[in-house]
């Protein structure tokens, strides 16, 4: 099967670049790692460093650095494990919820401007194809993202 892998790689690289151009670059936006970590914690509930490592495959030192930065700006807090485990977990604070919602709304608004000329069917097809791409990546990586 002849797959346009070169085009897909190129277009996904550009998509990552363009997503940051769709939103304001003003202060108060979460950095990319905080946005992704907060999104995962929101989807899964409070998580320990070990659980974040399992979810993302990142080094513990990287996760410690990223979560320390998130603690400093008040978007997460450390809590005792609600299930009674020994490890403390990171939970989103009210400030973290607010900032995540604000950033996600800005991202949606930017995408809405881009897709203004698309039909609902075209937008749905893109959403379906992106979901399939992400699920196939997650299947190969062994780290599925929690979805509704």
Coordinates of N, CA and C in Angstrom, one line a residue, residues 12-62:
X12 N 1.7 17.1 10.1 CA 1.5 17.1 11.6 C 2.6 18.0 12.3
X13 N 3.7 18.1 11.7 CA 4.8 19.0 12.2 C 4.2 20.4 12.1
X14 N 3.7 20.8 11.0 CA 3.1 22.1 10.8 C 1.9 22.4 11.7
X15 N 1.1 21.4 11.9 CA 0.0 21.5 12.8 C 0.4 21.9 14.2
X16 N 1.4 21.2 14.7 CA 2.0 21.5 16.0 C 2.4 23.0 16.1
X17 N 3.0 23.4 15.1 CA 3.5 24.8 15.0 C 2.3 25.8 14.9
X18 N 1.4 25.5 14.1 CA 0.2 26.4 13.8 C -0.7 26.5 15.0
X19 N -0.8 25.4 15.8 CA -1.7 25.4 17.0 C -1.3 26.6 17.9
X20 N 0.0 26.8 18.1 CA 0.4 27.8 19.0 C 0.2 29.2 18.4
X21 N 0.0 29.3 17.1 CA -0.3 30.6 16.4 C -1.7 31.0 16.5
X22 N -2.6 30.0 16.8 CA -4.1 30.2 16.8 C -4.5 31.0 18.0
X23 N -3.7 31.0 19.1 CA -4.0 31.6 20.3 C -3.2 32.8 20.7
X24 N -3.6 33.5 21.7 CA -2.8 34.7 22.1 C -1.5 34.2 22.7
X25 N -0.5 35.0 22.6 CA 0.8 34.6 23.2 C 1.0 35.4 24.5
X26 N -0.1 36.0 25.0 CA 0.0 36.8 26.2 C 0.3 36.0 27.5
X27 N 0.6 36.7 28.5 CA 0.8 36.0 29.8 C -0.4 35.2 30.3
X28 N -0.1 34.3 31.1 CA -1.2 33.5 31.7 C -1.5 32.2 31.1
X29 N -0.9 32.0 29.9 CA -1.2 30.7 29.2 C -0.3 29.7 29.8
X30 N -0.8 28.5 29.9 CA -0.1 27.4 30.4 C 1.0 27.0 29.4
X31 N 2.1 26.5 29.9 CA 3.1 26.0 28.9 C 2.6 24.6 28.4
X32 N 3.1 24.2 27.3 CA 2.6 22.9 26.6 C 2.6 21.7 27.6
X33 N 3.7 21.5 28.4 CA 3.7 20.4 29.3 C 2.7 20.5 30.3
X34 N 2.5 21.6 30.9 CA 1.4 21.8 31.9 C 0.0 21.6 31.4
X35 N -0.2 22.1 30.2 CA -1.5 21.9 29.5 C -1.8 20.4 29.3
X36 N -0.8 19.6 28.9 CA -1.0 18.2 28.6 C -1.1 17.4 30.0
X37 N -0.3 17.7 30.9 CA -0.3 17.0 32.2 C -1.7 17.3 32.9
X38 N -2.1 18.6 32.9 CA -3.4 19.0 33.6 C -4.5 18.3 32.9
X39 N -4.5 18.2 31.5 CA -5.5 17.5 30.8 C -5.6 16.1 31.2
X40 N -4.5 15.4 31.4 CA -4.5 14.0 31.7 C -5.0 13.8 33.2
X41 N -4.5 14.7 34.1 CA -5.0 14.6 35.5 C -6.5 14.8 35.5
X42 N -7.0 15.8 34.7 CA -8.4 16.0 34.7 C -9.2 14.8 34.2
X43 N -8.7 14.1 33.2 CA -9.3 12.9 32.6 C -9.3 11.7 33.5
X44 N -8.2 11.6 34.3 CA -7.9 10.4 35.0 C -8.1 10.5 36.5
X45 N -8.1 11.8 37.0 CA -8.1 12.0 38.5 C -6.7 12.2 39.0
X46 N -6.6 12.5 40.3 CA -5.2 12.7 40.9 C -4.3 11.6 40.5
X47 N -3.0 11.9 40.2 CA -2.0 11.0 39.8 C -0.7 11.2 40.5
X48 N 0.0 10.1 40.8 CA 1.3 10.2 41.4 C 2.4 10.4 40.3
X49 N 3.6 10.6 40.7 CA 4.7 10.7 39.7 C 4.8 9.4 39.0
X50 N 4.7 8.3 39.7 CA 4.7 6.9 39.1 C 3.7 6.7 38.0
X51 N 2.5 7.2 38.3 CA 1.4 7.1 37.4 C 1.6 8.0 36.2
X52 N 2.1 9.2 36.4 CA 2.4 10.1 35.3 C 3.5 9.5 34.4
X53 N 4.5 8.8 35.0 CA 5.5 8.1 34.3 C 4.9 7.0 33.4
X54 N 4.0 6.2 34.0 CA 3.4 5.2 33.2 C 2.5 5.8 32.1
X55 N 1.8 6.9 32.3 CA 1.0 7.5 31.3 C 1.7 8.1 30.2
X56 N 2.9 8.7 30.5 CA 3.6 9.5 29.5 C 4.9 8.9 29.0
X57 N 5.5 8.0 29.9 CA 6.8 7.4 29.5 C 7.9 8.4 29.7
X58 N 7.7 9.5 30.5 CA 8.8 10.5 30.7 C 9.6 10.1 31.9
X59 N 10.9 10.5 31.9 CA 11.7 10.3 33.0 C 11.1 10.9 34.3
X60 N 11.4 10.3 35.4 CA 10.9 10.8 36.7 C 11.5 12.2 36.9
X61 N 12.7 12.5 36.6 CA 13.3 13.8 36.8 C 12.6 14.8 36.0
X62 N 12.2 14.5 34.7 CA 11.4 15.5 33.9 C 10.1 15.7 34.5

